[in-house]
CSV table of C-alpha atoms in Angstrom, one decimal:
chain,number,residue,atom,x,y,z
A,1,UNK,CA,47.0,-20.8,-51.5
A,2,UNK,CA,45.5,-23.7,-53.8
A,3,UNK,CA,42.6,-22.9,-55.9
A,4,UNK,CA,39.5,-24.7,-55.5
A,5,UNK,CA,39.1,-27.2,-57.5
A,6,UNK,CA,35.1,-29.3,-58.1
A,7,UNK,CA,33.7,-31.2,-55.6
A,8,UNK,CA,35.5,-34.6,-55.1
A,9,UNK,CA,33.1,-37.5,-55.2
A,10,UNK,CA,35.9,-40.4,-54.5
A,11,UNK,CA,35.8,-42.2,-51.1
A,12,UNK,CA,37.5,-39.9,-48.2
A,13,UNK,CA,41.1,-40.6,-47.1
A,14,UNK,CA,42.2,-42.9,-44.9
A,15,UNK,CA,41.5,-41.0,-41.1
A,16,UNK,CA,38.9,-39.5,-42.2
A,17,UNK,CA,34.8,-40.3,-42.1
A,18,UNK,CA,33.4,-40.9,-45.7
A,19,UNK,CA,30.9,-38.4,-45.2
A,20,UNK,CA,33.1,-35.5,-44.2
A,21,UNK,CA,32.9,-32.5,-47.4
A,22,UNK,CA,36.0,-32.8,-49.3
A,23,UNK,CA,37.1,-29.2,-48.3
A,24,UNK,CA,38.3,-30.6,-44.3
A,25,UNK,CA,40.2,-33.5,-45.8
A,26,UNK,CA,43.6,-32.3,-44.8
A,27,UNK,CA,42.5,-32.0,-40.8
A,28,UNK,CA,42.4,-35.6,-41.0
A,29,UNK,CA,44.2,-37.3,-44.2
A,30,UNK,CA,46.7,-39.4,-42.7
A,31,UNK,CA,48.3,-39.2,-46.2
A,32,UNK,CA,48.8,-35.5,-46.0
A,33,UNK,CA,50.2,-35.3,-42.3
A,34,UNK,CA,51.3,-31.6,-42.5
A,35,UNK,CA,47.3,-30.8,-41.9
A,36,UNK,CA,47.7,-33.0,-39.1
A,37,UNK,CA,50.5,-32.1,-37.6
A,38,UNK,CA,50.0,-28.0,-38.0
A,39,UNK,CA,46.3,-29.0,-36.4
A,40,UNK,CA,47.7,-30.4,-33.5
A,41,UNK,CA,50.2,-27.4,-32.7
A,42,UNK,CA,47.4,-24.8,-33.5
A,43,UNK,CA,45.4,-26.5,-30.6
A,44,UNK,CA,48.6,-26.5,-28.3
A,45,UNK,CA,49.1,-23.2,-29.1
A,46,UNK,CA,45.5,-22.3,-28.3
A,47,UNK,CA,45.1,-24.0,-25.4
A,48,UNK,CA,48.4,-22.5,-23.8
A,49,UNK,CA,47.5,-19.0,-24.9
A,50,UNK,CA,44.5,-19.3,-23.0
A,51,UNK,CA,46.2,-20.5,-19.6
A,52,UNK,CA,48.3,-17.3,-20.1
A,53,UNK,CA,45.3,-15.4,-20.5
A,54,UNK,CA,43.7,-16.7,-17.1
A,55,UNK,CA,46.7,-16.2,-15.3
A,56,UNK,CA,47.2,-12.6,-16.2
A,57,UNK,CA,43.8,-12.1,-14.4
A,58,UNK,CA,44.8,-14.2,-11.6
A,59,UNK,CA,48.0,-12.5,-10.8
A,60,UNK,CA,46.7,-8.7,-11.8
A,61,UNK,CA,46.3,-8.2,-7.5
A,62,UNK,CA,50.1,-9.8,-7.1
A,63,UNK,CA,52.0,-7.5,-9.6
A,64,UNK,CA,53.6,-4.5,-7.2
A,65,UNK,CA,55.6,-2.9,-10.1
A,66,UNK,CA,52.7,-0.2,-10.9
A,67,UNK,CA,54.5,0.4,-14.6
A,68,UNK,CA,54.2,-3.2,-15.3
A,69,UNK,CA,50.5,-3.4,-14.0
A,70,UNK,CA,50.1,-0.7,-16.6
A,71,UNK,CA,51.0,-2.8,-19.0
A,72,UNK,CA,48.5,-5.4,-18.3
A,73,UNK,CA,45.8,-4.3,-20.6
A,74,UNK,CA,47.8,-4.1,-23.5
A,75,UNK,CA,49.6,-7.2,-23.0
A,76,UNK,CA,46.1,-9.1,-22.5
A,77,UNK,CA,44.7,-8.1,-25.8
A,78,UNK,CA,48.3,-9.2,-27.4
A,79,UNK,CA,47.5,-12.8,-25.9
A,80,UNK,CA,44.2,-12.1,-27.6
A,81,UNK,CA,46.0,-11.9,-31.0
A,82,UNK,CA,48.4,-14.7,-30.4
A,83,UNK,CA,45.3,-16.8,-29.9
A,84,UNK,CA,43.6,-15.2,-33.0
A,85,UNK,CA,46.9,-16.4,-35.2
A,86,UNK,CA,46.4,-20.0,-33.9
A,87,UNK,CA,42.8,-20.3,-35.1
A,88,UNK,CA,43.2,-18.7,-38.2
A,89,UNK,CA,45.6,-21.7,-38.7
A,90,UNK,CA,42.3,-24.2,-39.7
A,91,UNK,CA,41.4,-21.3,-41.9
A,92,UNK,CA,44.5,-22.1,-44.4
A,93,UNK,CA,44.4,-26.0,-43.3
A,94,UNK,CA,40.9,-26.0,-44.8
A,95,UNK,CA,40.7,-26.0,-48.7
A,96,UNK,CA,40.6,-22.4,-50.1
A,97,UNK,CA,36.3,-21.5,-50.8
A,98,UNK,CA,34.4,-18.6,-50.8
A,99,UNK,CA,34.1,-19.2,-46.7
A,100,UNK,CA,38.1,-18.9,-46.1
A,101,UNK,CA,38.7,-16.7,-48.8
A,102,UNK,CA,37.9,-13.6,-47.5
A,103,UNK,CA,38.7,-14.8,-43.5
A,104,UNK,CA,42.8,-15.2,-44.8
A,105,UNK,CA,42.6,-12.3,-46.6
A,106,UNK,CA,41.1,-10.2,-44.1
A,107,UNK,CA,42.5,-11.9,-40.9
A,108,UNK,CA,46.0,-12.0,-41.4
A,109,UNK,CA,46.8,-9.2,-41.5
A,110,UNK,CA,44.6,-7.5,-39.0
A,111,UNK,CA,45.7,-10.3,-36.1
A,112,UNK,CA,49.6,-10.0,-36.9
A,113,UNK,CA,49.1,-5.6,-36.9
A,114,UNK,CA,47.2,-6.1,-33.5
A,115,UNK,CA,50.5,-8.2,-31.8
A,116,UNK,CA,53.0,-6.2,-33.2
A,117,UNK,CA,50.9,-2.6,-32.3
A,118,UNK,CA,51.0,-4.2,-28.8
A,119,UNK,CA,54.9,-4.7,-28.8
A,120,UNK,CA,55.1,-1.4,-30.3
A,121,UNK,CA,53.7,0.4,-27.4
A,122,UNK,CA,55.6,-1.8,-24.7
A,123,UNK,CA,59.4,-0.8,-26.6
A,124,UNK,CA,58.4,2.6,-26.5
A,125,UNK,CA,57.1,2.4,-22.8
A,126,UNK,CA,60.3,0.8,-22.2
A,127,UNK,CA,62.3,3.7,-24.0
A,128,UNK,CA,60.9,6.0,-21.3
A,129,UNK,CA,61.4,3.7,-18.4
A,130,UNK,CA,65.0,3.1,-19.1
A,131,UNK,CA,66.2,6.7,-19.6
A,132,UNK,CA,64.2,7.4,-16.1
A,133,UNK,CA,61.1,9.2,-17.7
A,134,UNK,CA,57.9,8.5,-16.9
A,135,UNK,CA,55.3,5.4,-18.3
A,136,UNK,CA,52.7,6.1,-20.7
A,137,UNK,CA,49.9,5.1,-18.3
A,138,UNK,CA,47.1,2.5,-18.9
A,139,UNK,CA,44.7,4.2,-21.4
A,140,UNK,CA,47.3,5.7,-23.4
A,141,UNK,CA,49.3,2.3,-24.2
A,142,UNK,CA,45.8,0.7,-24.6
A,143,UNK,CA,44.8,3.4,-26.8
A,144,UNK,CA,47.8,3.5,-29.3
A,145,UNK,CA,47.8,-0.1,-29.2
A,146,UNK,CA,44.5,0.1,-30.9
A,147,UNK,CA,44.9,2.8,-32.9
A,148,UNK,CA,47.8,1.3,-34.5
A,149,UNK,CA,46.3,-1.9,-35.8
A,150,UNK,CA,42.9,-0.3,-36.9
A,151,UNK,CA,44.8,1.2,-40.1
A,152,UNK,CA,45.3,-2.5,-41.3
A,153,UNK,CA,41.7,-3.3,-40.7
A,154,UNK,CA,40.3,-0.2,-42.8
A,155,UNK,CA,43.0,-1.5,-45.3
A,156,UNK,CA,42.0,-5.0,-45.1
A,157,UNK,CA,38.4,-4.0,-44.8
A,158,UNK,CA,38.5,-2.1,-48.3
A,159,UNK,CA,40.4,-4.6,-50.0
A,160,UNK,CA,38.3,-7.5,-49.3
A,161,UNK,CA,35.1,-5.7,-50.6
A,162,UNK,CA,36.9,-4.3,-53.7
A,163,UNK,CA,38.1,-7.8,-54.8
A,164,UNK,CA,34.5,-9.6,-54.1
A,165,UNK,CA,33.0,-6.8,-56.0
A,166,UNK,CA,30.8,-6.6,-52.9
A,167,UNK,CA,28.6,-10.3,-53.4
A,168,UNK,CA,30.8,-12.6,-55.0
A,169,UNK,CA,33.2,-14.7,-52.4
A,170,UNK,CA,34.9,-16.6,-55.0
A,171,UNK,CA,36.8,-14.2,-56.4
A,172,UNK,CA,40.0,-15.3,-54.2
A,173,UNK,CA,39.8,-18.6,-55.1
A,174,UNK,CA,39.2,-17.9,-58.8
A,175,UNK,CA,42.4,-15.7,-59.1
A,176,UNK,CA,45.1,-17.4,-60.7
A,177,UNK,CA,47.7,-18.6,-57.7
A,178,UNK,CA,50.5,-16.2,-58.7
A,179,UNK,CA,48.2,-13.2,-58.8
A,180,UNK,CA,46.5,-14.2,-55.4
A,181,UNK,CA,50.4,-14.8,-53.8
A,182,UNK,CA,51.1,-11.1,-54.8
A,183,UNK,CA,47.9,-9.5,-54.0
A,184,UNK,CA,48.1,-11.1,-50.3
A,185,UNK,CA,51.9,-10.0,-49.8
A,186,UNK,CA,51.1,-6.6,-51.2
A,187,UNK,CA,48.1,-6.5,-48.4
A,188,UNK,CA,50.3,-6.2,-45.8
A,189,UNK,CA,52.5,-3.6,-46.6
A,190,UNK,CA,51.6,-1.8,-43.3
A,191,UNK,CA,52.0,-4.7,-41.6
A,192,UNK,CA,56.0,-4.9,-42.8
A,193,UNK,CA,56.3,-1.3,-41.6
A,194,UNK,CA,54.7,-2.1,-38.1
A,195,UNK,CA,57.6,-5.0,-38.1
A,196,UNK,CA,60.2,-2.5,-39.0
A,197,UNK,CA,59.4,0.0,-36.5
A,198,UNK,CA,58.9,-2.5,-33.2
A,199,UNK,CA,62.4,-4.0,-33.9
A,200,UNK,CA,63.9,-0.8,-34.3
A,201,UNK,CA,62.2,0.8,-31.3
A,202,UNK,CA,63.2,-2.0,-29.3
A,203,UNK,CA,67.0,-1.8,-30.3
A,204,UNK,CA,66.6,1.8,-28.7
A,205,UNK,CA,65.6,0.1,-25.3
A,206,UNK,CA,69.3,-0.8,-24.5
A,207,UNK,CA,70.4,2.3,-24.7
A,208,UNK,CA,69.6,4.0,-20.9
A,209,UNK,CA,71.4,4.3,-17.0
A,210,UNK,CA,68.6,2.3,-16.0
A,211,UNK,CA,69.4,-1.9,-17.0
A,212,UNK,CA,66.1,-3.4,-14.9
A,213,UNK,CA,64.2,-2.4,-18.1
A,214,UNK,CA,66.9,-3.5,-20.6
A,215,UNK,CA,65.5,-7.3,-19.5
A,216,UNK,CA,61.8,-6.0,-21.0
A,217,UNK,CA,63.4,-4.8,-24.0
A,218,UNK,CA,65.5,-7.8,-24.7
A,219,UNK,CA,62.2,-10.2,-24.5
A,220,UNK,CA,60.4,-7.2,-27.5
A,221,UNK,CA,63.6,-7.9,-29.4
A,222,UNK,CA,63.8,-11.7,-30.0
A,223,UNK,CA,59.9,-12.1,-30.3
A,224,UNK,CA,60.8,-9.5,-33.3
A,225,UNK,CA,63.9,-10.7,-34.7
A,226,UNK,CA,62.2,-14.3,-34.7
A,227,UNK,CA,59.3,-12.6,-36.7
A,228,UNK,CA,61.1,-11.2,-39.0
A,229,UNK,CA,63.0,-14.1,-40.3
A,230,UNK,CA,59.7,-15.7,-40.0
A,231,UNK,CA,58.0,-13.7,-42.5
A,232,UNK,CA,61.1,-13.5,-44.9
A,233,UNK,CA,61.3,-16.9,-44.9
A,234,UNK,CA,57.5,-17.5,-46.1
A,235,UNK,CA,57.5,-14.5,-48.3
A,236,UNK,CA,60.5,-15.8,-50.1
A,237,UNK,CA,59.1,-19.2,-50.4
A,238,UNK,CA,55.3,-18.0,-51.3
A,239,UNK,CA,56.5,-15.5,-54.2
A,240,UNK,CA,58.9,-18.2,-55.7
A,241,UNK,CA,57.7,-20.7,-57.9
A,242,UNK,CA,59.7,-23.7,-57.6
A,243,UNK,CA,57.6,-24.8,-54.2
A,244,UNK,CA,54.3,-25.2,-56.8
A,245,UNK,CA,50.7,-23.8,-55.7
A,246,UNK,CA,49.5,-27.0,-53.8
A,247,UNK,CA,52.4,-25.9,-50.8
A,248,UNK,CA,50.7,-22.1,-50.5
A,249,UNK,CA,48.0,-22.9,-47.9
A,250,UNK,CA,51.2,-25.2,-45.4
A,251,UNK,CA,53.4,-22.4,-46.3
A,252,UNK,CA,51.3,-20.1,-44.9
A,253,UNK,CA,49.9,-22.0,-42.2
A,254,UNK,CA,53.1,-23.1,-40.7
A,255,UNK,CA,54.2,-19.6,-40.9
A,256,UNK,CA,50.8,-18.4,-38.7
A,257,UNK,CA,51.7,-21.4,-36.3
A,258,UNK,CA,55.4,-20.4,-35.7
A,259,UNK,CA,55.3,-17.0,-35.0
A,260,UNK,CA,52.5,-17.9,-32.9
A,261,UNK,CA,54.7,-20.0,-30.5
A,262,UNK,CA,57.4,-17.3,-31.3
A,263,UNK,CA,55.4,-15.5,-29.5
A,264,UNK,CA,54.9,-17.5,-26.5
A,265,UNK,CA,58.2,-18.9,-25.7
A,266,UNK,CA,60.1,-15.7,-26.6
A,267,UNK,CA,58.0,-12.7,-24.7
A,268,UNK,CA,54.8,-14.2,-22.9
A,269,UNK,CA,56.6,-16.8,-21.1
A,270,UNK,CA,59.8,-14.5,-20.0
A,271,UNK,CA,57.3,-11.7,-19.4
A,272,UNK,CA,55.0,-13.9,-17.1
A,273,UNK,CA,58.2,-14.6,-15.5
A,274,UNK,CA,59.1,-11.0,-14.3
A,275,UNK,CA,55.7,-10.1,-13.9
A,276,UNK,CA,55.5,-10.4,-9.7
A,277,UNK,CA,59.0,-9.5,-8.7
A,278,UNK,CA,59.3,-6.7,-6.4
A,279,UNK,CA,60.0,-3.3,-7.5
A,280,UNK,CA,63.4,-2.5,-7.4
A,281,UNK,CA,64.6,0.7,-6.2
A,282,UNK,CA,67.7,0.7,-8.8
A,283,UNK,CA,65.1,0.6,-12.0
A,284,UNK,CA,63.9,4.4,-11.1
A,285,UNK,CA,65.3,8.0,-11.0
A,286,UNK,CA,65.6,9.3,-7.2
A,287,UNK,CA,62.8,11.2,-6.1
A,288,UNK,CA,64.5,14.5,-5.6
A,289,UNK,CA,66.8,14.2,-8.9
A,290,UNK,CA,64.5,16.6,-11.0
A,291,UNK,CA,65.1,19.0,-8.0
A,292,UNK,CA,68.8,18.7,-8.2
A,293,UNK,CA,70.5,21.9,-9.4
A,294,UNK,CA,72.3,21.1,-13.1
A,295,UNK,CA,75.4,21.9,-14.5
A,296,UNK,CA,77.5,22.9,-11.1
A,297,UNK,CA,81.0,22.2,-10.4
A,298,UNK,CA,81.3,19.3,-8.2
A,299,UNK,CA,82.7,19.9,-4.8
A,300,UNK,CA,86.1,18.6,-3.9
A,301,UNK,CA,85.9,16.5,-0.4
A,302,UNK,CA,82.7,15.7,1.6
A,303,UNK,CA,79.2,17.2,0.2
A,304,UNK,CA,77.9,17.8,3.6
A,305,UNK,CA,79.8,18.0,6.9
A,306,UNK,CA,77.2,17.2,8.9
A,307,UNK,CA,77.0,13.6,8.9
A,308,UNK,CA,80.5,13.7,9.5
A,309,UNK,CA,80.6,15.1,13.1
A,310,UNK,CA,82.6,12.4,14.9
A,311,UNK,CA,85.1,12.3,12.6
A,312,UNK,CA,85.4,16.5,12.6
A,313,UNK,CA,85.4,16.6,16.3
A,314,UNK,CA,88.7,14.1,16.2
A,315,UNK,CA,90.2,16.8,14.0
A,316,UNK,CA,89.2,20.1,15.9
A,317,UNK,CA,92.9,20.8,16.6
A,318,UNK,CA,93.7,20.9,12.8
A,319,UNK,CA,90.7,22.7,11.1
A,320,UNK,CA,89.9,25.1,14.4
A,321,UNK,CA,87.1,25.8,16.6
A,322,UNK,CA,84.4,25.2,13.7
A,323,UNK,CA,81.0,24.1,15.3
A,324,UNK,CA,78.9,21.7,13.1
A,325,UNK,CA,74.7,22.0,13.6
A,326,UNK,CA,73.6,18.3,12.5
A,327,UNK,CA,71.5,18.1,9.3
A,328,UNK,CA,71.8,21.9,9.0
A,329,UNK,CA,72.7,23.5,5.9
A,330,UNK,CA,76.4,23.9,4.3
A,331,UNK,CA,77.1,27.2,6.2
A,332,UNK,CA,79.1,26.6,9.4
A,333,UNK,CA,78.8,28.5,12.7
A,334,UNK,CA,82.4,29.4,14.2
A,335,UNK,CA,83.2,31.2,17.3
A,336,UNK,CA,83.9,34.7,17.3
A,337,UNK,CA,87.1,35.7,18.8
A,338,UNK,CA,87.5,38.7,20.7
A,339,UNK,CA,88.6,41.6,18.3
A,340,UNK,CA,92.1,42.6,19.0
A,341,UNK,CA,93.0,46.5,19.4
A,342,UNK,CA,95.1,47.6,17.4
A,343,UNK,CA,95.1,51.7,17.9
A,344,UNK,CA,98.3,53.5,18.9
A,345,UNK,CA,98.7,54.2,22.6
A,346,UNK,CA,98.6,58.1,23.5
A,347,UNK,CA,100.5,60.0,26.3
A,348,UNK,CA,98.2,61.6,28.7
A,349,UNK,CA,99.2,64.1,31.7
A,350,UNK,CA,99.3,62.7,35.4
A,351,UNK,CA,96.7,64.3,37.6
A,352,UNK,CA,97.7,67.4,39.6
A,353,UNK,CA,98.1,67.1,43.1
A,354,UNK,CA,96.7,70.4,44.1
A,355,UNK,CA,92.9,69.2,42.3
A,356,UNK,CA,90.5,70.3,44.6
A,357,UNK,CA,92.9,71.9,47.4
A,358,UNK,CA,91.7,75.6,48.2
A,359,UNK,CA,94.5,76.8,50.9
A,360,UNK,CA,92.8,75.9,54.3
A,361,UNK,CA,93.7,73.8,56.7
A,362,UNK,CA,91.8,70.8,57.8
A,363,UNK,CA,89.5,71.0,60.7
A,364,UNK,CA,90.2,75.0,60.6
């Protein structure tokens, strides 16, 4: 970030109006075309950001999937930091002053912990979803999402009024450019760790049964992965010292403009994609798994007969006079043979032929 320097009182550049302030020369200094160019693809960005934004609220009514449409919220105030990143962009294309200095310092980092908060709640959403547990619902994600990036703004807050000394703005620009390179890395400290834990907690979303939700996870990792190698890469070349202090403010702004349409092209747009496809039956538990007794010993053959009556009735001669009840339970209803005597025959005496005879003649 260069220091600011007196007030220039030659002619402006060529592309820009002689009585434009010396501090917006490199929005339109055809000399220095990196403002330029950055400018342009901050706008782009912006502008696409915001046609993502309106057609989250278009489609809210289309999305069936009622763990995605729990996710709405959160994603919505992501695209609100994405388009946050963009516009701070004219804040480091614009010459460093007491009016930029404390909107770097303090933006940055409160804008980049806000998008990675978000994709910290969606991984570990999608860490439930893909083991078959159930979503965090609306406020919750919301909630954490929030609660997560506040920390860097009490950070960021305290910072910026201990280094103006409460009054005086141009204290950022009159540190020395080394000192101010540190100071801002050191800043965002939390904001390294928020990194760290997104791309690790979406490494743990492949990892489940349930693969619909692997394709969510996958769209958290590159977005972080690209990030990452992002911010090594302007880290590396703000602390160094061969680059020079005039290349701070397009080192950093380049670095707020890529991970910007990181963003975009490697979760909003593959997210927008998924976002009104049906729900698919394979991406949940069965309803009656939680009632399923645990830890049996699986049956050898058919679970239950009963759907199988055709096929048992062909076969009656083999297994035996088994009746089958349809959709009854696994207890079977036979027919009960008549029991079988088994008890040892005894002799009895013949009846007497005299029974009943007293010694008279008939008729007498």
């Amino acid at each position: 970030m260069s220091s600011t320097g007196a007030p220039q009182t030659s002619r402006a550049p060529e592309g820009c109006r002689f009585d434009l302030a010396s501090r917006y020369y490199m929005l339109c200094d055809l000399n220095a075309t990196w403002g330029i160019v950055l400018e342009a693809l901050a706008g782009a960005g912006a502008v696409t950001t915001v046609v993502f934004m309106v057609a989250l609220l278009v489609l809210v009514c289309k999305v069936q999937d009622s763990n995605r449409r729990k996710m709405l919220p959160t994603q919505f105030l992501f695209l609100f930091g994405v388009l946050g990143l963009f516009g701070l962009t004219f804040a480091f294309i614009i010459r460093l002053d007491g009016a930029t200095g404390p909107t770097r310092f303090f933006l940055f980092g409160v804008l980049f912990a806000l998008c990675f908060s978000c994709l910290l709640v969606h991984a570990f959403n999608l860490t439930q979803l893909v083991r078959g547990r159930s979503s965090l619902s609306m406020l919750v994600t919301l909630g954490l999402a929030l609660g997560f990036s506040l920390v860097q703004d009490v950070i960021a807050i305290e910072y910026v009024v201990l280094a103006m000394n409460r009054t005086n703005v141009d204290a950022f620009s009159e540190l020395s450019a080394p000192r101010r390179n540190e100071d801002f890395v050191l800043l965002l400290i939390y904001v390294l760790l928020l990194m760290a834990l997104t791309f690790l907690m979406s490494s743990f979303t492949f990892c489940g049964p349930f693969t619909g939700w692997k394709i969510h996870g996958s769209h958290v990792y590159i977005a972080m992965l690209l990030s990452i190698a992002i911010w090594v890469a302007w880290i590396s070349l703000l602390l160094v010292p061969s680059p020079g202090p005039k290349w701070d403010d397009t080192i950093l702004s380049t670095a707020l403009v890529a991970n910007g349409w990181a963003f975009l092209f490697a979760y909003v747009g593959p997210e927008f994609r998924l976002l009104t496809n049906q729900r698919e039956p394979t991406d949940y538990p069965l309803e009656d798994a939680f009632c399923k007794p645990q830890h049996m010993k699986p049956n050898q053959g058919m679970e239950n007969r009963a759907y199988f009556e055709d096929d048992m009735s062909q076969g009656r001669g083999e297994i035996g006079d088994t009746l089958h009840a349809p959709y009854a339970t696994h207890f079977q209803l036979q027919d009960r043979t008549p029991q079988k005597d088994f008890s040892i025959p005894r002799a009895q005496a013949r009846p007497s032929p005299y029974k009943g005879y007293e010694g008279r003649k008939e008729g007498s």
